[in-house]
Amino acid sequence: RGTVSKGQPESLEVHRDNRIALKAPTNTGVPGAVTQSGVFPIFARFASTTMTGTNPDGTHYVDHGVPWVNYFNGGDAVHGFNRPSYGSPQSNGCVELPPSTAAMVFRMLKIGDIVVVRG
């Protein structure tokens, strides 16, 4: 399972066999697009996909080639995304990781695995 902590700094832990197999800084949603707390199963996965939606300010986005995507709550996903920093709210509700870290996480998770979002 993956556990997302929205405490500062924000982080993602991937658990395997009752131990932390990976821990990394992550970004969750900004005000107006917060990442919902709860327990969610991964229901879809893509090595690369296009994400579209509406930002909190009403503008629309189309991001092509978003890598290592694990959807867990509607349009929210754990995925790779290039940012200058990680560990604070910066996304539109998703759980963002550096692409190289997201690739490792993608190999560790599967359909039906649980994502727990706390904070």
Short mmCIF file of C-alpha atoms in Angstrom, two decimals:
data_model
loop_
_atom_site.label_atom_id
_atom_site.label_comp_id
_atom_site.label_asym_id
_atom_site.label_seq_id
_atom_site.Cartn_x
_atom_site.Cartn_y
_atom_site.Cartn_z
CA ARG A 1 0.00 0.00 0.00
CA GLY A 2 0.96 3.62 -0.31
CA THR A 3 0.55 6.13 2.52
CA VAL A 4 0.50 9.84 1.72
CA SER A 5 1.13 12.30 4.54
CA LYS A 6 -0.05 15.86 3.97
CA GLY A 7 1.99 17.06 6.97
CA GLN A 8 4.98 19.25 6.18
CA PRO A 9 7.04 18.09 4.44
CA GLU A 10 4.57 15.98 2.49
CA SER A 11 5.68 12.43 1.79
CA LEU A 12 4.69 9.09 0.27
CA GLU A 13 5.61 5.75 1.82
CA VAL A 14 5.19 2.47 -0.04
CA HIS A 15 4.79 -0.46 2.34
CA ARG A 16 5.75 -4.05 1.53
CA ASP A 17 5.58 -6.92 4.01
CA ASN A 18 4.92 -4.59 6.98
CA ARG A 19 7.95 -2.42 6.28
CA ILE A 20 8.60 0.83 4.46
CA ALA A 21 10.06 -0.14 1.09
CA LEU A 22 10.29 3.45 -0.21
CA LYS A 23 9.78 6.92 1.28
CA ALA A 24 9.92 10.06 -0.84
CA PRO A 25 8.85 13.71 -0.70
CA THR A 26 5.66 14.37 -2.65
CA ASN A 27 3.26 17.19 -3.52
CA THR A 28 -0.48 17.12 -2.89
CA GLY A 29 -3.27 19.49 -3.88
CA VAL A 30 -3.37 23.25 -3.43
CA PRO A 31 -6.28 25.07 -1.77
CA GLY A 32 -9.29 24.73 -4.07
CA ALA A 33 -7.98 21.39 -5.35
CA VAL A 34 -6.99 19.58 -2.16
CA THR A 35 -6.16 15.89 -2.17
CA GLN A 36 -9.02 14.20 -0.33
CA SER A 37 -8.04 12.30 2.83
CA GLY A 38 -9.21 8.70 3.02
CA VAL A 39 -8.54 5.13 1.93
CA PHE A 40 -8.76 4.41 -1.80
CA PRO A 41 -7.96 1.44 -4.06
CA ILE A 42 -5.89 1.93 -7.20
CA PHE A 43 -8.32 1.35 -10.08
CA ALA A 44 -6.33 2.28 -13.21
CA ARG A 45 -2.66 2.51 -14.17
CA PHE A 46 -0.81 3.95 -17.15
CA ALA A 47 2.89 4.14 -17.96
CA SER A 48 2.04 7.45 -19.65
CA THR A 49 -1.21 9.33 -20.17
CA THR A 50 -2.68 12.76 -20.94
CA MET A 51 -4.31 14.54 -18.01
CA THR A 52 -6.88 17.28 -18.55
CA GLY A 53 -8.91 19.35 -16.14
CA THR A 54 -9.65 22.70 -14.57
CA ASN A 55 -7.34 24.58 -12.23
CA PRO A 56 -8.70 26.30 -9.08
CA ASP A 57 -8.52 29.66 -10.93
CA GLY A 58 -10.85 28.33 -13.67
CA THR A 59 -8.19 27.91 -16.36
CA HIS A 60 -7.94 24.57 -18.12
CA TYR A 61 -4.90 22.34 -18.50
CA VAL A 62 -3.85 19.57 -20.84
CA ASP A 63 -0.68 17.76 -19.73
CA HIS A 64 0.57 15.24 -22.28
CA GLY A 65 2.87 12.38 -21.38
CA VAL A 66 2.32 12.35 -17.61
CA PRO A 67 4.40 9.33 -16.52
CA TRP A 68 3.83 6.44 -14.12
CA VAL A 69 0.18 7.10 -13.23
CA ASN A 70 -1.78 5.18 -10.53
CA TYR A 71 -5.38 6.49 -10.31
CA PHE A 72 -6.90 6.05 -6.84
CA ASN A 73 -9.76 8.57 -6.35
CA GLY A 74 -11.64 9.85 -9.40
CA GLY A 75 -9.10 11.93 -11.29
CA ASP A 76 -6.54 11.89 -8.47
CA ALA A 77 -3.46 9.78 -9.03
CA VAL A 78 0.03 9.09 -7.77
CA HIS A 79 2.23 10.07 -10.72
CA GLY A 80 5.43 11.65 -11.92
CA PHE A 81 5.56 15.38 -12.60
CA ASN A 82 8.54 17.71 -12.96
CA ARG A 83 8.55 20.45 -10.31
CA PRO A 84 11.39 22.55 -8.87
CA SER A 85 10.67 21.08 -5.41
CA TYR A 86 8.62 18.41 -3.62
CA GLY A 87 7.15 18.23 -0.13
CA SER A 88 4.38 20.87 -0.22
CA PRO A 89 0.95 21.41 -1.81
CA GLN A 90 1.51 22.19 -5.51
CA SER A 91 -0.77 19.88 -7.51
CA ASN A 92 -4.36 19.97 -8.73
CA GLY A 93 -5.29 17.19 -6.28
CA CYS A 94 -2.85 14.51 -7.38
CA VAL A 95 0.10 13.07 -5.50
CA GLU A 96 3.15 14.18 -7.51
CA LEU A 97 6.59 12.60 -7.38
CA PRO A 98 9.80 13.21 -9.31
CA PRO A 99 9.44 11.06 -12.48
CA SER A 100 12.35 8.76 -11.53
CA THR A 101 10.76 8.08 -8.12
CA ALA A 102 7.32 7.62 -9.70
CA ALA A 103 8.82 4.93 -11.95
CA MET A 104 9.98 2.99 -8.88
CA VAL A 105 6.58 3.43 -7.19
CA PHE A 106 4.79 2.29 -10.37
CA ARG A 107 6.73 -1.00 -10.28
CA MET A 108 5.77 -1.51 -6.61
CA LEU A 109 2.01 -0.88 -6.85
CA LYS A 110 -0.76 -2.68 -8.72
CA ILE A 111 -4.52 -2.49 -9.36
CA GLY A 112 -6.37 -2.94 -6.06
CA ASP A 113 -3.51 -1.75 -3.84
CA ILE A 114 -4.63 0.80 -1.27
CA VAL A 115 -3.60 4.45 -1.15
CA VAL A 116 -4.12 6.03 2.29
CA VAL A 117 -4.14 9.85 2.35
CA ARG A 118 -3.69 11.37 5.82
CA GLY A 119 -3.66 14.93 7.04
#
